[in-house]
Amino acid sequence: LHGDLGDSLRSDDAVTDVIWRTLPVTLSLLLGGMALWLMIAIPVGVLSALYPRSLLDRGLMLFVLAGASAHSVFLGLVFSYVFGVRLHWFPVGGYCDLHYQPDAGSLCGGPRYWAYHMALPWLTFAFLFAALYARMIRASLLESMEEDYVRTARAKGASSFRVMRVHVFRNALLPIVSMIGMDIGVAFGGALFIETVFELPGMGFQLVHSLANNDLPMGLRQSKSLLVG
């Protein structure tokens, strides 16, 4: 009730201060990953619904199945090896602050380097949820396209694009919006795997580090905060 969660056994830092220091990193992973997974899931779901049971639909659903079956640790290691070690497109780990601080003596800072280091964690995070949401969007669109108001709009001469944009897409997104609110809490607790793989100094990484060092006050409070989130 007073906001006092105890102190760390290893560093004597207040648990509350550590949570507030690591929370922005975890939130940046969640919000960026959520934006990316919607950017992937919506086009995939719409294309699959427009061409059901076609070769395109089957190929996209194969992508969905691979994404839903893989674990975040496996995906993170694969993306880190392919895009970081082999292609040298992105760093394999580490974190840069969003705000550049010249007094810190480091060039790693600012929106550009922040997004550069967060690209692979965002992709890993988004790939898991994009697969699930693409299936939900496809099923919701196919169900909405069979409604009476859609047939009425087509009978009035509305184009397929207008029917999809005005009538079908808006109604089909209602259950998707509800699921996003529920999945944010689940994703908050699952972020520790991605933070551990890419060494992001967030709440999940701090939790794993604290439990490995038997820092029980820090580890227990961090785990409760992740579960509450």
Tab-separated table of C-alpha atoms in Angstrom, residues 5-125:
chain	number	residue	atom	x	y	z
A	5	LEU	CA	8.451	-3.622	-2.182
A	6	GLY	CA	11.702	-4.175	-0.314
A	7	ASP	CA	15.332	-3.985	-1.379
A	8	SER	CA	17.550	-6.202	-3.481
A	9	LEU	CA	19.808	-8.598	-1.604
A	10	ARG	CA	22.625	-8.151	-4.122
A	11	SER	CA	22.714	-4.467	-5.028
A	12	ASP	CA	20.734	-2.842	-2.184
A	13	ASP	CA	18.571	-1.089	-4.785
A	14	ALA	CA	14.909	-0.591	-4.031
A	15	VAL	CA	12.724	-3.031	-5.956
A	16	THR	CA	10.364	-0.201	-6.897
A	17	ASP	CA	13.212	1.803	-8.464
A	18	VAL	CA	14.343	-1.215	-10.492
A	19	ILE	CA	10.797	-1.829	-11.761
A	20	TRP	CA	10.386	1.772	-12.869
A	21	ARG	CA	13.814	1.657	-14.528
A	22	THR	CA	13.129	-1.544	-16.490
A	23	LEU	CA	9.434	-0.970	-17.251
A	24	PRO	CA	10.013	1.376	-20.268
A	25	VAL	CA	12.096	-1.302	-22.005
A	26	THR	CA	9.379	-3.920	-21.606
A	27	LEU	CA	6.653	-1.492	-22.683
A	28	SER	CA	8.622	-0.527	-25.798
A	29	LEU	CA	8.898	-4.203	-26.690
A	30	LEU	CA	5.174	-4.789	-26.175
A	31	LEU	CA	3.876	-1.701	-27.970
A	32	GLY	CA	6.260	-1.982	-30.905
A	33	GLY	CA	5.617	-5.689	-31.249
A	34	MET	CA	1.849	-5.157	-31.107
A	35	ALA	CA	1.980	-2.553	-33.881
A	36	LEU	CA	4.119	-4.856	-36.033
A	37	TRP	CA	1.968	-7.945	-35.472
A	38	LEU	CA	-1.144	-6.023	-36.573
A	39	MET	CA	0.694	-4.764	-39.664
A	40	ILE	CA	1.446	-8.393	-40.554
A	41	ALA	CA	-1.765	-10.077	-39.423
A	42	ILE	CA	-4.299	-7.744	-41.069
A	43	PRO	CA	-3.003	-8.048	-44.682
A	44	VAL	CA	-2.477	-11.803	-44.312
A	45	GLY	CA	-5.957	-12.321	-42.867
A	46	VAL	CA	-7.650	-10.127	-45.479
A	47	LEU	CA	-5.892	-11.806	-48.425
A	48	SER	CA	-6.718	-15.251	-47.089
A	49	ALA	CA	-10.375	-14.284	-46.671
A	50	LEU	CA	-10.617	-12.763	-50.160
A	51	TYR	CA	-9.210	-15.912	-51.798
A	52	PRO	CA	-10.350	-18.803	-49.584
A	53	ARG	CA	-9.054	-22.314	-50.347
A	54	SER	CA	-6.747	-20.935	-53.030
A	55	LEU	CA	-3.017	-21.518	-53.369
A	56	LEU	CA	-2.392	-18.097	-51.819
A	57	ASP	CA	-4.626	-18.939	-48.885
A	58	ARG	CA	-2.877	-22.245	-48.285
A	59	GLY	CA	0.555	-20.649	-48.462
A	60	LEU	CA	-0.390	-17.935	-45.994
A	61	MET	CA	-1.949	-20.453	-43.640
A	62	LEU	CA	1.286	-22.470	-43.795
A	63	PHE	CA	3.096	-19.342	-42.635
A	64	VAL	CA	0.494	-18.984	-39.876
A	65	LEU	CA	0.969	-22.586	-38.763
A	66	ALA	CA	4.760	-22.162	-38.573
A	67	GLY	CA	4.403	-18.999	-36.521
A	68	ALA	CA	1.891	-20.499	-34.116
A	69	SER	CA	4.013	-23.622	-33.564
A	70	ALA	CA	7.403	-22.007	-32.921
A	71	HIS	CA	8.611	-20.856	-29.507
A	72	SER	CA	9.813	-17.305	-28.931
A	73	VAL	CA	13.269	-18.491	-27.810
A	74	PHE	CA	13.697	-20.551	-30.992
A	75	LEU	CA	12.493	-17.716	-33.211
A	76	GLY	CA	14.696	-15.195	-31.435
A	77	LEU	CA	17.808	-17.340	-31.874
A	78	VAL	CA	17.005	-18.005	-35.543
A	79	PHE	CA	16.387	-14.327	-36.328
A	80	SER	CA	19.500	-13.322	-34.386
A	81	TYR	CA	21.650	-15.791	-36.319
A	82	VAL	CA	20.207	-15.098	-39.768
A	83	PHE	CA	19.766	-11.317	-39.674
A	84	GLY	CA	22.498	-10.543	-37.156
A	85	VAL	CA	25.357	-13.026	-37.509
A	86	ARG	CA	25.015	-14.003	-41.167
A	87	LEU	CA	23.551	-10.947	-42.897
A	88	HIS	CA	24.732	-8.255	-40.437
A	89	TRP	CA	21.498	-6.310	-40.903
A	90	PHE	CA	20.715	-5.857	-37.223
A	91	PRO	CA	22.593	-6.254	-33.926
A	92	VAL	CA	22.252	-9.620	-32.230
A	93	GLY	CA	21.558	-8.075	-28.843
A	94	GLY	CA	21.789	-5.035	-26.621
A	95	TYR	CA	19.639	-1.988	-26.108
A	96	CYS	CA	19.855	1.742	-26.828
A	97	ASP	CA	17.852	4.392	-25.011
A	98	LEU	CA	15.176	6.252	-26.912
A	99	HIS	CA	16.532	9.582	-25.665
A	100	TYR	CA	20.136	10.393	-26.501
A	101	GLN	CA	22.185	11.518	-23.508
A	102	PRO	CA	25.510	13.140	-24.519
A	103	ASP	CA	26.768	13.128	-20.917
A	104	ALA	CA	26.612	9.343	-20.801
A	105	GLY	CA	29.656	9.053	-23.087
A	106	SER	CA	27.979	6.580	-25.442
A	107	LEU	CA	26.871	7.004	-29.040
A	108	CYS	CA	24.131	4.394	-28.575
A	109	GLY	CA	21.045	6.532	-28.130
A	110	GLY	CA	18.246	8.291	-29.948
A	111	PRO	CA	15.214	7.019	-31.920
A	112	ARG	CA	17.306	5.691	-34.808
A	113	TYR	CA	19.586	3.426	-32.771
A	114	TRP	CA	16.733	2.536	-30.431
A	115	ALA	CA	14.613	1.202	-33.317
A	116	TYR	CA	17.700	-0.428	-34.878
A	117	HIS	CA	18.305	-2.510	-31.755
A	118	MET	CA	14.613	-3.255	-31.207
A	119	ALA	CA	13.912	-4.487	-34.764
A	120	LEU	CA	14.669	-8.168	-34.152
A	121	PRO	CA	12.904	-8.323	-30.752
A	122	TRP	CA	9.847	-6.697	-32.332
A	123	LEU	CA	9.928	-9.167	-35.208
A	124	THR	CA	10.202	-12.129	-32.842
A	125	PHE	CA	7.409	-10.830	-30.660
